[in-house]
JSON list of C-alpha atoms in Angstrom, two decimals:
[
{"chain": "A", "resi": 1406, "resn": "MET", "atom": "CA", "xyz": [59.24, 93.25, 106.13]},
{"chain": "A", "resi": 1407, "resn": "LYS", "atom": "CA", "xyz": [60.60, 90.98, 103.40]},
{"chain": "A", "resi": 1408, "resn": "GLN", "atom": "CA", "xyz": [57.79, 88.44, 103.41]},
{"chain": "A", "resi": 1409, "resn": "GLY", "atom": "CA", "xyz": [54.95, 88.75, 100.96]},
{"chain": "A", "resi": 1410, "resn": "ASN", "atom": "CA", "xyz": [55.11, 90.70, 97.73]},
{"chain": "A", "resi": 1411, "resn": "PHE", "atom": "CA", "xyz": [57.51, 93.59, 97.12]},
{"chain": "A", "resi": 1412, "resn": "MET", "atom": "CA", "xyz": [58.77, 96.00, 94.48]},
{"chain": "A", "resi": 1413, "resn": "SER", "atom": "CA", "xyz": [61.21, 98.84, 94.13]},
{"chain": "A", "resi": 1414, "resn": "LEU", "atom": "CA", "xyz": [61.84, 101.62, 91.66]},
{"chain": "A", "resi": 1415, "resn": "GLU", "atom": "CA", "xyz": [64.03, 104.65, 91.22]},
{"chain": "A", "resi": 1416, "resn": "PHE", "atom": "CA", "xyz": [63.66, 107.75, 89.14]},
{"chain": "A", "resi": 1417, "resn": "ALA", "atom": "CA", "xyz": [65.11, 111.20, 88.50]},
{"chain": "A", "resi": 1418, "resn": "ALA", "atom": "CA", "xyz": [64.26, 113.87, 91.06]},
{"chain": "A", "resi": 1419, "resn": "LEU", "atom": "CA", "xyz": [61.96, 115.74, 88.70]},
{"chain": "A", "resi": 1420, "resn": "SER", "atom": "CA", "xyz": [58.64, 117.19, 89.86]},
{"chain": "A", "resi": 1421, "resn": "GLN", "atom": "CA", "xyz": [56.75, 115.51, 87.02]},
{"chain": "A", "resi": 1422, "resn": "ASN", "atom": "CA", "xyz": [57.85, 112.09, 88.36]},
{"chain": "A", "resi": 1423, "resn": "GLU", "atom": "CA", "xyz": [55.82, 112.57, 91.55]},
{"chain": "A", "resi": 1424, "resn": "ALA", "atom": "CA", "xyz": [52.65, 111.54, 89.69]},
{"chain": "A", "resi": 1425, "resn": "PHE", "atom": "CA", "xyz": [54.44, 108.50, 88.24]},
{"chain": "A", "resi": 1426, "resn": "ALA", "atom": "CA", "xyz": [55.55, 107.40, 91.71]},
{"chain": "A", "resi": 1427, "resn": "ARG", "atom": "CA", "xyz": [52.05, 107.80, 93.12]},
{"chain": "A", "resi": 1428, "resn": "ILE", "atom": "CA", "xyz": [50.45, 105.83, 90.28]},
{"chain": "A", "resi": 1429, "resn": "ALA", "atom": "CA", "xyz": [53.10, 103.08, 90.35]},
{"chain": "A", "resi": 1430, "resn": "VAL", "atom": "CA", "xyz": [52.70, 102.50, 94.08]},
{"chain": "A", "resi": 1431, "resn": "ALA", "atom": "CA", "xyz": [48.90, 102.68, 93.86]},
{"chain": "A", "resi": 1432, "resn": "SER", "atom": "CA", "xyz": [48.86, 100.13, 91.04]},
{"chain": "A", "resi": 1433, "resn": "PHE", "atom": "CA", "xyz": [51.09, 97.77, 93.00]},
{"chain": "A", "resi": 1434, "resn": "VAL", "atom": "CA", "xyz": [49.19, 97.93, 96.31]},
{"chain": "A", "resi": 1435, "resn": "SER", "atom": "CA", "xyz": [45.79, 97.71, 94.62]},
{"chain": "A", "resi": 1436, "resn": "GLN", "atom": "CA", "xyz": [46.49, 93.98, 94.15]},
{"chain": "A", "resi": 1437, "resn": "LEU", "atom": "CA", "xyz": [45.35, 93.67, 97.76]},
{"chain": "A", "resi": 1438, "resn": "ASP", "atom": "CA", "xyz": [41.85, 94.95, 97.02]},
{"chain": "A", "resi": 1439, "resn": "ILE", "atom": "CA", "xyz": [42.29, 97.64, 99.67]},
{"chain": "A", "resi": 1440, "resn": "THR", "atom": "CA", "xyz": [39.61, 100.23, 100.43]},
{"chain": "A", "resi": 1441, "resn": "MET", "atom": "CA", "xyz": [39.47, 103.43, 98.39]},
{"chain": "A", "resi": 1442, "resn": "ASP", "atom": "CA", "xyz": [40.26, 105.42, 101.54]},
{"chain": "A", "resi": 1443, "resn": "GLU", "atom": "CA", "xyz": [43.40, 103.35, 102.17]},
{"chain": "A", "resi": 1444, "resn": "LEU", "atom": "CA", "xyz": [44.46, 103.71, 98.54]},
{"chain": "A", "resi": 1445, "resn": "GLU", "atom": "CA", "xyz": [44.00, 107.49, 98.60]},
{"chain": "A", "resi": 1446, "resn": "GLU", "atom": "CA", "xyz": [45.94, 107.77, 101.85]},
{"chain": "A", "resi": 1447, "resn": "ILE", "atom": "CA", "xyz": [48.84, 105.76, 100.43]},
{"chain": "A", "resi": 1448, "resn": "LYS", "atom": "CA", "xyz": [48.87, 107.83, 97.23]},
{"chain": "A", "resi": 1449, "resn": "THR", "atom": "CA", "xyz": [48.89, 111.06, 99.25]},
{"chain": "A", "resi": 1450, "resn": "VAL", "atom": "CA", "xyz": [51.73, 109.86, 101.47]},
{"chain": "A", "resi": 1451, "resn": "VAL", "atom": "CA", "xyz": [53.83, 108.87, 98.45]},
{"chain": "A", "resi": 1452, "resn": "SER", "atom": "CA", "xyz": [53.19, 112.30, 96.91]},
{"chain": "A", "resi": 1453, "resn": "GLU", "atom": "CA", "xyz": [54.26, 114.10, 100.08]},
{"chain": "A", "resi": 1454, "resn": "ALA", "atom": "CA", "xyz": [57.42, 112.05, 100.62]},
{"chain": "A", "resi": 1455, "resn": "VAL", "atom": "CA", "xyz": [58.53, 112.20, 96.97]},
{"chain": "A", "resi": 1456, "resn": "THR", "atom": "CA", "xyz": [57.85, 115.94, 96.79]},
{"chain": "A", "resi": 1457, "resn": "ASN", "atom": "CA", "xyz": [59.92, 116.45, 99.95]},
{"chain": "A", "resi": 1458, "resn": "SER", "atom": "CA", "xyz": [62.82, 114.52, 98.40]},
{"chain": "A", "resi": 1459, "resn": "ILE", "atom": "CA", "xyz": [62.67, 116.55, 95.19]},
{"chain": "A", "resi": 1460, "resn": "ILE", "atom": "CA", "xyz": [62.12, 120.01, 96.66]},
{"chain": "A", "resi": 1461, "resn": "HIS", "atom": "CA", "xyz": [63.97, 119.81, 99.97]},
{"chain": "A", "resi": 1462, "resn": "GLY", "atom": "CA", "xyz": [66.41, 116.92, 99.59]},
{"chain": "A", "resi": 1463, "resn": "TYR", "atom": "CA", "xyz": [67.70, 117.73, 96.14]},
{"chain": "A", "resi": 1464, "resn": "GLU", "atom": "CA", "xyz": [66.49, 121.33, 95.90]},
{"chain": "A", "resi": 1465, "resn": "GLU", "atom": "CA", "xyz": [65.04, 120.44, 92.50]},
{"chain": "A", "resi": 1466, "resn": "ASN", "atom": "CA", "xyz": [68.35, 119.15, 91.12]},
{"chain": "A", "resi": 1467, "resn": "PRO", "atom": "CA", "xyz": [67.26, 116.70, 88.39]},
{"chain": "A", "resi": 1468, "resn": "GLU", "atom": "CA", "xyz": [70.48, 114.71, 88.78]},
{"chain": "A", "resi": 1469, "resn": "GLY", "atom": "CA", "xyz": [69.22, 113.38, 92.11]},
{"chain": "A", "resi": 1470, "resn": "ILE", "atom": "CA", "xyz": [67.59, 109.96, 92.37]},
{"chain": "A", "resi": 1471, "resn": "VAL", "atom": "CA", "xyz": [64.53, 109.10, 94.46]},
{"chain": "A", "resi": 1472, "resn": "ARG", "atom": "CA", "xyz": [64.05, 105.46, 95.43]},
{"chain": "A", "resi": 1473, "resn": "ILE", "atom": "CA", "xyz": [60.84, 103.81, 96.56]},
{"chain": "A", "resi": 1474, "resn": "SER", "atom": "CA", "xyz": [60.34, 100.31, 97.83]},
{"chain": "A", "resi": 1475, "resn": "VAL", "atom": "CA", "xyz": [57.06, 98.73, 98.83]},
{"chain": "A", "resi": 1476, "resn": "ALA", "atom": "CA", "xyz": [56.55, 95.47, 100.70]},
{"chain": "A", "resi": 1477, "resn": "MET", "atom": "CA", "xyz": [53.11, 94.12, 101.47]},
{"chain": "A", "resi": 1478, "resn": "THR", "atom": "CA", "xyz": [51.16, 91.29, 102.98]},
{"chain": "A", "resi": 1479, "resn": "PRO", "atom": "CA", "xyz": [47.36, 91.09, 103.10]},
{"chain": "A", "resi": 1480, "resn": "GLU", "atom": "CA", "xyz": [47.52, 92.78, 106.54]},
{"chain": "A", "resi": 1481, "resn": "ARG", "atom": "CA", "xyz": [50.21, 95.44, 106.11]},
{"chain": "A", "resi": 1482, "resn": "ILE", "atom": "CA", "xyz": [51.97, 97.75, 103.66]},
{"chain": "A", "resi": 1483, "resn": "GLU", "atom": "CA", "xyz": [55.44, 99.17, 104.23]},
{"chain": "A", "resi": 1484, "resn": "LEU", "atom": "CA", "xyz": [56.82, 102.01, 102.12]},
{"chain": "A", "resi": 1485, "resn": "VAL", "atom": "CA", "xyz": [60.36, 103.31, 102.05]},
{"chain": "A", "resi": 1486, "resn": "ILE", "atom": "CA", "xyz": [61.10, 106.54, 100.21]},
{"chain": "A", "resi": 1487, "resn": "GLU", "atom": "CA", "xyz": [64.73, 107.64, 100.18]},
{"chain": "A", "resi": 1488, "resn": "ASP", "atom": "CA", "xyz": [67.13, 110.07, 98.61]},
{"chain": "A", "resi": 1489, "resn": "ASN", "atom": "CA", "xyz": [70.80, 110.98, 98.82]},
{"chain": "A", "resi": 1490, "resn": "GLY", "atom": "CA", "xyz": [70.03, 114.68, 99.08]},
{"chain": "A", "resi": 1491, "resn": "LYS", "atom": "CA", "xyz": [71.08, 117.20, 101.67]},
{"chain": "A", "resi": 1492, "resn": "GLY", "atom": "CA", "xyz": [69.34, 115.52, 104.63]},
{"chain": "A", "resi": 1493, "resn": "ILE", "atom": "CA", "xyz": [67.38, 117.15, 107.44]},
{"chain": "A", "resi": 1494, "resn": "GLU", "atom": "CA", "xyz": [69.23, 119.07, 110.13]},
{"chain": "A", "resi": 1495, "resn": "ASP", "atom": "CA", "xyz": [66.47, 119.01, 112.76]},
{"chain": "A", "resi": 1496, "resn": "VAL", "atom": "CA", "xyz": [63.91, 116.24, 112.21]},
{"chain": "A", "resi": 1497, "resn": "GLU", "atom": "CA", "xyz": [61.82, 117.21, 115.23]},
{"chain": "A", "resi": 1498, "resn": "GLN", "atom": "CA", "xyz": [61.46, 120.76, 113.91]},
{"chain": "A", "resi": 1499, "resn": "ALA", "atom": "CA", "xyz": [60.82, 119.56, 110.34]},
{"chain": "A", "resi": 1500, "resn": "MET", "atom": "CA", "xyz": [57.96, 117.37, 111.60]},
{"chain": "A", "resi": 1501, "resn": "GLN", "atom": "CA", "xyz": [56.16, 120.28, 113.27]},
{"chain": "A", "resi": 1502, "resn": "PRO", "atom": "CA", "xyz": [52.91, 121.28, 111.51]},
{"chain": "A", "resi": 1503, "resn": "LEU", "atom": "CA", "xyz": [53.28, 124.33, 109.27]},
{"chain": "A", "resi": 1504, "resn": "TYR", "atom": "CA", "xyz": [57.10, 124.33, 109.42]},
{"chain": "A", "resi": 1505, "resn": "THR", "atom": "CA", "xyz": [58.72, 124.79, 106.02]},
{"chain": "A", "resi": 1506, "resn": "THR", "atom": "CA", "xyz": [62.17, 125.74, 104.81]},
{"chain": "A", "resi": 1507, "resn": "LYS", "atom": "CA", "xyz": [60.73, 126.92, 101.50]},
{"chain": "A", "resi": 1508, "resn": "PRO", "atom": "CA", "xyz": [58.03, 129.54, 102.29]},
{"chain": "A", "resi": 1509, "resn": "GLU", "atom": "CA", "xyz": [58.85, 131.34, 99.02]},
{"chain": "A", "resi": 1510, "resn": "LEU", "atom": "CA", "xyz": [57.51, 128.29, 97.17]},
{"chain": "A", "resi": 1511, "resn": "GLU", "atom": "CA", "xyz": [54.23, 128.51, 99.08]},
{"chain": "A", "resi": 1512, "resn": "ARG", "atom": "CA", "xyz": [54.92, 125.18, 100.82]},
{"chain": "A", "resi": 1513, "resn": "SER", "atom": "CA", "xyz": [52.36, 124.43, 103.53]},
{"chain": "A", "resi": 1514, "resn": "GLY", "atom": "CA", "xyz": [54.69, 122.61, 105.90]},
{"chain": "A", "resi": 1515, "resn": "MET", "atom": "CA", "xyz": [52.15, 119.80, 106.39]},
{"chain": "A", "resi": 1516, "resn": "GLY", "atom": "CA", "xyz": [53.94, 116.91, 104.62]},
{"chain": "A", "resi": 1517, "resn": "PHE", "atom": "CA", "xyz": [55.10, 115.04, 107.72]},
{"chain": "A", "resi": 1518, "resn": "THR", "atom": "CA", "xyz": [51.82, 115.75, 109.52]},
{"chain": "A", "resi": 1519, "resn": "ILE", "atom": "CA", "xyz": [49.88, 114.21, 106.63]},
{"chain": "A", "resi": 1520, "resn": "MET", "atom": "CA", "xyz": [52.20, 111.19, 106.59]},
{"chain": "A", "resi": 1521, "resn": "GLU", "atom": "CA", "xyz": [51.75, 110.72, 110.35]},
{"chain": "A", "resi": 1522, "resn": "ASN", "atom": "CA", "xyz": [47.96, 110.98, 110.11]},
{"chain": "A", "resi": 1523, "resn": "PHE", "atom": "CA", "xyz": [47.54, 108.59, 107.18]},
{"chain": "A", "resi": 1524, "resn": "MET", "atom": "CA", "xyz": [50.01, 105.89, 108.25]},
{"chain": "A", "resi": 1525, "resn": "ASP", "atom": "CA", "xyz": [50.35, 103.81, 111.41]},
{"chain": "A", "resi": 1526, "resn": "SER", "atom": "CA", "xyz": [54.05, 104.46, 111.85]},
{"chain": "A", "resi": 1527, "resn": "ILE", "atom": "CA", "xyz": [56.73, 106.72, 110.45]},
{"chain": "A", "resi": 1528, "resn": "GLU", "atom": "CA", "xyz": [60.47, 106.54, 110.92]},
{"chain": "A", "resi": 1529, "resn": "VAL", "atom": "CA", "xyz": [62.81, 109.19, 109.55]},
{"chain": "A", "resi": 1530, "resn": "VAL", "atom": "CA", "xyz": [66.50, 108.34, 109.21]},
{"chain": "A", "resi": 1531, "resn": "THR", "atom": "CA", "xyz": [68.58, 111.29, 108.08]},
{"chain": "A", "resi": 1532, "resn": "SER", "atom": "CA", "xyz": [71.73, 113.27, 108.61]},
{"chain": "A", "resi": 1533, "resn": "PRO", "atom": "CA", "xyz": [72.91, 116.47, 106.98]},
{"chain": "A", "resi": 1534, "resn": "GLY", "atom": "CA", "xyz": [74.69, 115.76, 103.72]},
{"chain": "A", "resi": 1535, "resn": "ASN", "atom": "CA", "xyz": [73.69, 112.09, 103.65]},
{"chain": "A", "resi": 1536, "resn": "GLY", "atom": "CA", "xyz": [70.10, 112.07, 102.48]},
{"chain": "A", "resi": 1537, "resn": "THR", "atom": "CA", "xyz": [66.86, 110.94, 104.06]},
{"chain": "A", "resi": 1538, "resn": "LYS", "atom": "CA", "xyz": [65.04, 107.63, 104.36]},
{"chain": "A", "resi": 1539, "resn": "ILE", "atom": "CA", "xyz": [61.39, 107.63, 105.40]},
{"chain": "A", "resi": 1540, "resn": "ARG", "atom": "CA", "xyz": [59.91, 104.29, 106.43]},
{"chain": "A", "resi": 1541, "resn": "LEU", "atom": "CA", "xyz": [56.12, 104.24, 106.63]},
{"chain": "A", "resi": 1542, "resn": "SER", "atom": "CA", "xyz": [53.80, 101.39, 107.50]},
{"chain": "A", "resi": 1543, "resn": "LYS", "atom": "CA", "xyz": [50.07, 100.92, 107.43]},
{"chain": "A", "resi": 1544, "resn": "CYS", "atom": "CA", "xyz": [48.01, 98.09, 108.83]},
{"chain": "A", "resi": 1545, "resn": "LEU", "atom": "CA", "xyz": [45.11, 97.40, 106.51]},
{"chain": "A", "resi": 1546, "resn": "SER", "atom": "CA", "xyz": [41.51, 97.36, 107.62]},
{"chain": "A", "resi": 1547, "resn": "LEU", "atom": "CA", "xyz": [40.18, 94.11, 109.03]},
{"chain": "A", "resi": 1548, "resn": "SER", "atom": "CA", "xyz": [37.68, 93.76, 106.20]},
{"chain": "A", "resi": 1549, "resn": "THR", "atom": "CA", "xyz": [40.49, 94.00, 103.64]},
{"chain": "A", "resi": 1550, "resn": "ALA", "atom": "CA", "xyz": [42.63, 91.43, 105.45]},
{"chain": "A", "resi": 1551, "resn": "ILE", "atom": "CA", "xyz": [39.70, 88.99, 105.72]},
{"chain": "A", "resi": 1552, "resn": "GLN", "atom": "CA", "xyz": [38.93, 89.24, 101.97]},
{"chain": "A", "resi": 1553, "resn": "ASN", "atom": "CA", "xyz": [42.45, 88.10, 101.02]}
]
């Protein structure tokens, strides 16, 4: 989706930047006067995807870079979160609820499940050694679309 408004940013793969990413995306999409529920869902999804990039993709290597792009129209928001980390060997397994490769870090294994539940579509493009790109889209509520 290249029509409408868009933005992109990139930042070091540091855990403290997860909050920055969430706030930056929330500030950008709030131009649409979306519902609080929609805003919270988008913030949560950004947190999950960015955390996955930092912890799993780069294994907390601060030299890694996480990129986020957001495109939006009054009816739809599309997010892309990507990294050049280690990639995912088995996407189907990684998307199973409660599956985690980092149980020692007390990871819940619910990141992809949360993303699937809060967004209308999710696409994961990855290969071992080549990073991961997660494309998420959300159609906004009818009342939000009518207001704009």
